[in-house]
PDB file of C-alpha atoms in Angstrom:
ATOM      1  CA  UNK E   7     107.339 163.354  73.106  1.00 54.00           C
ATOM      2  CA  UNK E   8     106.992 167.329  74.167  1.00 69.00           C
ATOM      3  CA  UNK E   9     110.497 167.419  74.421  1.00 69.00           C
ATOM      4  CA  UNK E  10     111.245 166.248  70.872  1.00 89.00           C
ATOM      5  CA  UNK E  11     108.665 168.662  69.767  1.00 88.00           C
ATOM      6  CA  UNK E  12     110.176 171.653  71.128  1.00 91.00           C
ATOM      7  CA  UNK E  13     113.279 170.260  69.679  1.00 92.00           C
ATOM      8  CA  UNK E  14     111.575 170.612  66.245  1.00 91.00           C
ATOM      9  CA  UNK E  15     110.173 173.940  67.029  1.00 92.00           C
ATOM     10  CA  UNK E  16     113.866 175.170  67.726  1.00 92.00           C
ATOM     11  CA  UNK E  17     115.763 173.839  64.538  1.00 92.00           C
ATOM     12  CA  UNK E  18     112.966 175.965  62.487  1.00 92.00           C
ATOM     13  CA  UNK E  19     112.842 178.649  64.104  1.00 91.00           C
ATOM     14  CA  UNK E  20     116.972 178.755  64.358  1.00 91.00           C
ATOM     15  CA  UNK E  21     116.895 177.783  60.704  1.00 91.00           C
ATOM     16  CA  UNK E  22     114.214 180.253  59.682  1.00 87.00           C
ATOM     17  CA  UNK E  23     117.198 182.711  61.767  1.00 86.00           C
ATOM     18  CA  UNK E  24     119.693 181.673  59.391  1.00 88.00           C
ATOM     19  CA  UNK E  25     117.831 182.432  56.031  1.00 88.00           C
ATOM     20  CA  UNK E  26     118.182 185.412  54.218  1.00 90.00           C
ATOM     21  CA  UNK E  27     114.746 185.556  52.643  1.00 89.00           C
ATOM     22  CA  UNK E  28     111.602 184.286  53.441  1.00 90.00           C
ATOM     23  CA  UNK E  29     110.892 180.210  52.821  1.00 92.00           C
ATOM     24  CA  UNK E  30     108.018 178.170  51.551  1.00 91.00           C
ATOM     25  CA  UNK E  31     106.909 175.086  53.290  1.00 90.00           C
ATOM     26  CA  UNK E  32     108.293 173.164  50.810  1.00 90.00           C
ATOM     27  CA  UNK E  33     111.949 174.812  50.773  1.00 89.00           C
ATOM     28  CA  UNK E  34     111.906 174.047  54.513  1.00 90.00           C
ATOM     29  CA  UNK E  35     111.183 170.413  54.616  1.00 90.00           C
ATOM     30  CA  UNK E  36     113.454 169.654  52.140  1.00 89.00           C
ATOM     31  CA  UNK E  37     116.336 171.230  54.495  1.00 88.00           C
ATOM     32  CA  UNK E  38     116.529 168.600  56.724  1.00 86.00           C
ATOM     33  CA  UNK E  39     118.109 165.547  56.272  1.00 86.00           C
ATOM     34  CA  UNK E  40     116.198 161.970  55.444  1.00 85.00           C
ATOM     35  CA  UNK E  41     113.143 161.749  52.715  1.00 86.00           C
ATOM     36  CA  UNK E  42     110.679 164.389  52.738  1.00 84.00           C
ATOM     37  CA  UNK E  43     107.199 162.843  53.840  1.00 88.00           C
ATOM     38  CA  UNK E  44     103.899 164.130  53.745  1.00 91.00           C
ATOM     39  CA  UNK E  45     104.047 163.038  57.358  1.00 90.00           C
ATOM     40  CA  UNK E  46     107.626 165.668  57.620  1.00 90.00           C
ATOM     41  CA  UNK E  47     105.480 168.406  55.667  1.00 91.00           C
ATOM     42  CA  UNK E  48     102.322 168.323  57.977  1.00 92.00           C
ATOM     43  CA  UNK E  49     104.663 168.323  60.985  1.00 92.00           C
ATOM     44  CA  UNK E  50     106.950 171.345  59.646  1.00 92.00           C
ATOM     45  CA  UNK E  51     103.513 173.037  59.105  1.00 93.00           C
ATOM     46  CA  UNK E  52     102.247 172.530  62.561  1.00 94.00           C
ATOM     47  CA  UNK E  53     105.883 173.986  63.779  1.00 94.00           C
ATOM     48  CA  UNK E  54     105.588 176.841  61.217  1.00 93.00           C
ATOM     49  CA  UNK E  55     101.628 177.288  62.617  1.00 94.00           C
ATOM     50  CA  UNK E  56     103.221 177.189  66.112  1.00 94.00           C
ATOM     51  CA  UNK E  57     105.487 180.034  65.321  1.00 94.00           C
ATOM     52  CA  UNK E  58     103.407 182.430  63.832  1.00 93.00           C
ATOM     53  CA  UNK E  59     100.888 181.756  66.708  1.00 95.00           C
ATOM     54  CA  UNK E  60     103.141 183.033  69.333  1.00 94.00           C
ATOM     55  CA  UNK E  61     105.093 185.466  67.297  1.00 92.00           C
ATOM     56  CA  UNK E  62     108.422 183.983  66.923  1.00 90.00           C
ATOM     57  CA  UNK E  63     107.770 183.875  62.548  1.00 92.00           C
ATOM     58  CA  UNK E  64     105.399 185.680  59.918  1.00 92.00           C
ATOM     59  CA  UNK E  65     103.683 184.650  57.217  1.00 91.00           C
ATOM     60  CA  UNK E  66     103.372 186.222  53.831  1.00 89.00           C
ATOM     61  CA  UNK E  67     100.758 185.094  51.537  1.00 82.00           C
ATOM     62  CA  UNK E  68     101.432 187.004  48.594  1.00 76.00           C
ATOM     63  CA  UNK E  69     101.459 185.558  45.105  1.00 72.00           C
ATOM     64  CA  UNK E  70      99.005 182.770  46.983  1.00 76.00           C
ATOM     65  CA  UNK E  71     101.831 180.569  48.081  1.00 80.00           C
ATOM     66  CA  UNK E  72     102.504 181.170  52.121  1.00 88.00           C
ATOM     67  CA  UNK E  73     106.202 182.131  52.499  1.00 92.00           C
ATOM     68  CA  UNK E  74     107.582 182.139  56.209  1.00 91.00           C
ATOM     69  CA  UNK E  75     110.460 184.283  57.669  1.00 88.00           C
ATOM     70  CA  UNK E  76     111.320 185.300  61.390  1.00 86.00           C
ATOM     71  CA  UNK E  77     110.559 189.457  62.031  1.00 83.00           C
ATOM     72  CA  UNK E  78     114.186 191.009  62.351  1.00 75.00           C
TER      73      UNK E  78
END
């Protein structure tokens, strides 16, 4: 199970890598393949949590709708 989960962590963060602007939740579940869950969104969240906890993404709150991006 820790192994798929730091599976998950990398395909956001590499994603997040990829994009050229910053992403809402919702933009970011909705990039990976199958149906998109509330079970999908509160997982991406706890990856996108993860992230910002140890540094590897930011968040922006502005306009009150969190937008994620990785610091370049």
């Amino acid at each position: 199970m820790a192994v798929r989960r730091l599976e998950q962590i990398r395909l956001v963060r590499d994603l997040f890598a990829k994009l050229p602007a910053p992403a809402h939740l919702d933009d970011v579940s909705l990039s990976f393949d199958g149906r998109n869950t509330s079970k999908r969104s509160g997982r991406v969240a706890q990856v996108l949590e993860t992230l910002v906890a140890t540094g590897l993404a930011r968040e922006d709150a502005a306009g009150g709708r969190a937008r994620y991006f990785v610091p370049r």
